Amino acid sequence: MKKLYFPLIFLQIIFGDTPKFGDEQIIIMMKEYFLASREAPALIGHRFYINRGESVIQIEIEPEIESVNDALLFSFKAMSQIANVSKTVFTQSVLVMHFGENAPPSVAKTDLSCSKEFFIDGTMNEDQWRKNCLTIGGK
């Protein structure tokens, strides 16, 4: 049953009717999305919360050092796609990247409406997304 979510989402997106899913369904889809791809970093946590009036989707990953850029893109694309089909109107996405016990995590943030232009609509390229949407810093 769980594995049916993504094919149904993509069919409905193709036909123009985007379904909306609750938080529990979103969590299942997110876990399945990360498990289904060989390019996915290890998903080690997630959180939905309100911060200063903004609805935030946050995921925590443990990427391989040599593929940090790919992990960052994969994770923000996943959050953009999830936010696009969620009943909750998320406005911000936060990615926390853990690099083992001896290194502090890195935190990256985006405004989801800006990220949607790159990951969903295709009206922005990666360089524009990095310049206009992405903020990276330590914790």
PDB file of C-alpha atoms in Angstrom, residues 57-131:
ATOM      1  CA  ILE A  57       9.500  21.045   6.964  1.00  0.00           C
ATOM      2  CA  GLN A  58      12.879  19.873   8.234  1.00  0.00           C
ATOM      3  CA  ILE A  59      14.813  16.732   7.418  1.00  0.00           C
ATOM      4  CA  GLU A  60      18.093  15.475   8.783  1.00  0.00           C
ATOM      5  CA  ILE A  61      20.473  13.446   6.667  1.00  0.00           C
ATOM      6  CA  GLU A  62      23.884  11.856   6.916  1.00  0.00           C
ATOM      7  CA  PRO A  63      25.474  12.293   3.477  1.00  0.00           C
ATOM      8  CA  GLU A  64      28.736  10.871   2.221  1.00  0.00           C
ATOM      9  CA  ILE A  65      31.326  13.685   2.166  1.00  0.00           C
ATOM     10  CA  GLU A  66      32.077  13.159  -1.532  1.00  0.00           C
ATOM     11  CA  SER A  67      28.410  13.507  -2.497  1.00  0.00           C
ATOM     12  CA  VAL A  68      27.286  16.411  -0.295  1.00  0.00           C
ATOM     13  CA  ASN A  69      26.130  18.509  -3.252  1.00  0.00           C
ATOM     14  CA  ASP A  70      24.031  15.680  -4.685  1.00  0.00           C
ATOM     15  CA  ALA A  71      22.585  14.953  -1.230  1.00  0.00           C
ATOM     16  CA  LEU A  72      21.665  18.619  -0.782  1.00  0.00           C
ATOM     17  CA  LEU A  73      19.892  18.764  -4.150  1.00  0.00           C
ATOM     18  CA  PHE A  74      18.146  15.419  -3.617  1.00  0.00           C
ATOM     19  CA  SER A  75      16.907  16.451  -0.166  1.00  0.00           C
ATOM     20  CA  PHE A  76      15.606  19.880  -1.152  1.00  0.00           C
ATOM     21  CA  LYS A  77      13.914  18.377  -4.199  1.00  0.00           C
ATOM     22  CA  ALA A  78      12.244  15.807  -1.929  1.00  0.00           C
ATOM     23  CA  MET A  79      11.035  18.514   0.456  1.00  0.00           C
ATOM     24  CA  SER A  80       9.722  20.617  -2.441  1.00  0.00           C
ATOM     25  CA  GLN A  81       7.821  17.667  -3.892  1.00  0.00           C
ATOM     26  CA  ILE A  82       6.440  16.675  -0.500  1.00  0.00           C
ATOM     27  CA  ALA A  83       5.371  20.250   0.284  1.00  0.00           C
ATOM     28  CA  ASN A  84       3.648  20.421  -3.095  1.00  0.00           C
ATOM     29  CA  VAL A  85       1.291  17.557  -2.174  1.00  0.00           C
ATOM     30  CA  SER A  86       0.861  18.275   1.529  1.00  0.00           C
ATOM     31  CA  LYS A  87      -2.339  19.487   3.170  1.00  0.00           C
ATOM     32  CA  THR A  88      -0.091  21.571   5.430  1.00  0.00           C
ATOM     33  CA  VAL A  89       1.055  24.711   3.633  1.00  0.00           C
ATOM     34  CA  PHE A  90       4.786  24.611   4.326  1.00  0.00           C
ATOM     35  CA  THR A  91       6.619  27.872   3.651  1.00  0.00           C
ATOM     36  CA  GLN A  92      10.207  26.999   4.618  1.00  0.00           C
ATOM     37  CA  SER A  93      12.432  23.951   4.255  1.00  0.00           C
ATOM     38  CA  VAL A  94      15.423  23.190   6.463  1.00  0.00           C
ATOM     39  CA  LEU A  95      18.069  20.560   5.807  1.00  0.00           C
ATOM     40  CA  VAL A  96      20.390  19.481   8.619  1.00  0.00           C
ATOM     41  CA  MET A  97      23.419  17.541   7.366  1.00  0.00           C
ATOM     42  CA  HIS A  98      25.330  15.442   9.905  1.00  0.00           C
ATOM     43  CA  PHE A  99      28.916  14.442   9.119  1.00  0.00           C
ATOM     44  CA  GLY A 100      29.742  12.055  11.937  1.00  0.00           C
ATOM     45  CA  GLU A 101      30.394  12.537  15.625  1.00  0.00           C
ATOM     46  CA  ASN A 102      33.407  14.850  15.403  1.00  0.00           C
ATOM     47  CA  ALA A 103      31.958  17.475  13.075  1.00  0.00           C
ATOM     48  CA  PRO A 104      29.156  19.941  13.764  1.00  0.00           C
ATOM     49  CA  PRO A 105      26.124  19.662  11.480  1.00  0.00           C
ATOM     50  CA  SER A 106      25.564  22.072   8.612  1.00  0.00           C
ATOM     51  CA  VAL A 107      22.175  23.690   8.193  1.00  0.00           C
ATOM     52  CA  ALA A 108      20.744  24.806   4.852  1.00  0.00           C
ATOM     53  CA  LYS A 109      17.451  26.655   4.401  1.00  0.00           C
ATOM     54  CA  THR A 110      15.187  27.692   1.553  1.00  0.00           C
ATOM     55  CA  ASP A 111      11.911  29.458   1.033  1.00  0.00           C
ATOM     56  CA  LEU A 112       9.674  26.806  -0.515  1.00  0.00           C
ATOM     57  CA  SER A 113       7.964  29.143  -2.973  1.00  0.00           C
ATOM     58  CA  CYS A 114      11.408  30.011  -4.354  1.00  0.00           C
ATOM     59  CA  SER A 115      12.528  26.357  -4.424  1.00  0.00           C
ATOM     60  CA  LYS A 116       9.329  25.405  -6.232  1.00  0.00           C
ATOM     61  CA  GLU A 117      10.468  27.518  -9.192  1.00  0.00           C
ATOM     62  CA  PHE A 118      13.515  25.262  -9.581  1.00  0.00           C
ATOM     63  CA  PHE A 119      12.381  21.808  -8.440  1.00  0.00           C
ATOM     64  CA  ILE A 120       8.702  21.792  -9.478  1.00  0.00           C
ATOM     65  CA  ASP A 121       8.065  24.443 -12.135  1.00  0.00           C
ATOM     66  CA  GLY A 122      11.480  24.385 -13.843  1.00  0.00           C
ATOM     67  CA  THR A 123      11.428  28.171 -14.318  1.00  0.00           C
ATOM     68  CA  MET A 124      14.736  28.666 -12.506  1.00  0.00           C
ATOM     69  CA  ASN A 125      18.095  26.955 -13.001  1.00  0.00           C
ATOM     70  CA  GLU A 126      20.330  25.548 -10.265  1.00  0.00           C
ATOM     71  CA  ASP A 127      22.635  28.577 -10.170  1.00  0.00           C
ATOM     72  CA  GLN A 128      19.670  30.929  -9.750  1.00  0.00           C
ATOM     73  CA  TRP A 129      18.245  28.690  -7.034  1.00  0.00           C
ATOM     74  CA  ARG A 130      21.539  28.666  -5.145  1.00  0.00           C
ATOM     75  CA  LYS A 131      21.883  32.448  -5.426  1.00  0.00           C
TER      76      LYS A 131
END
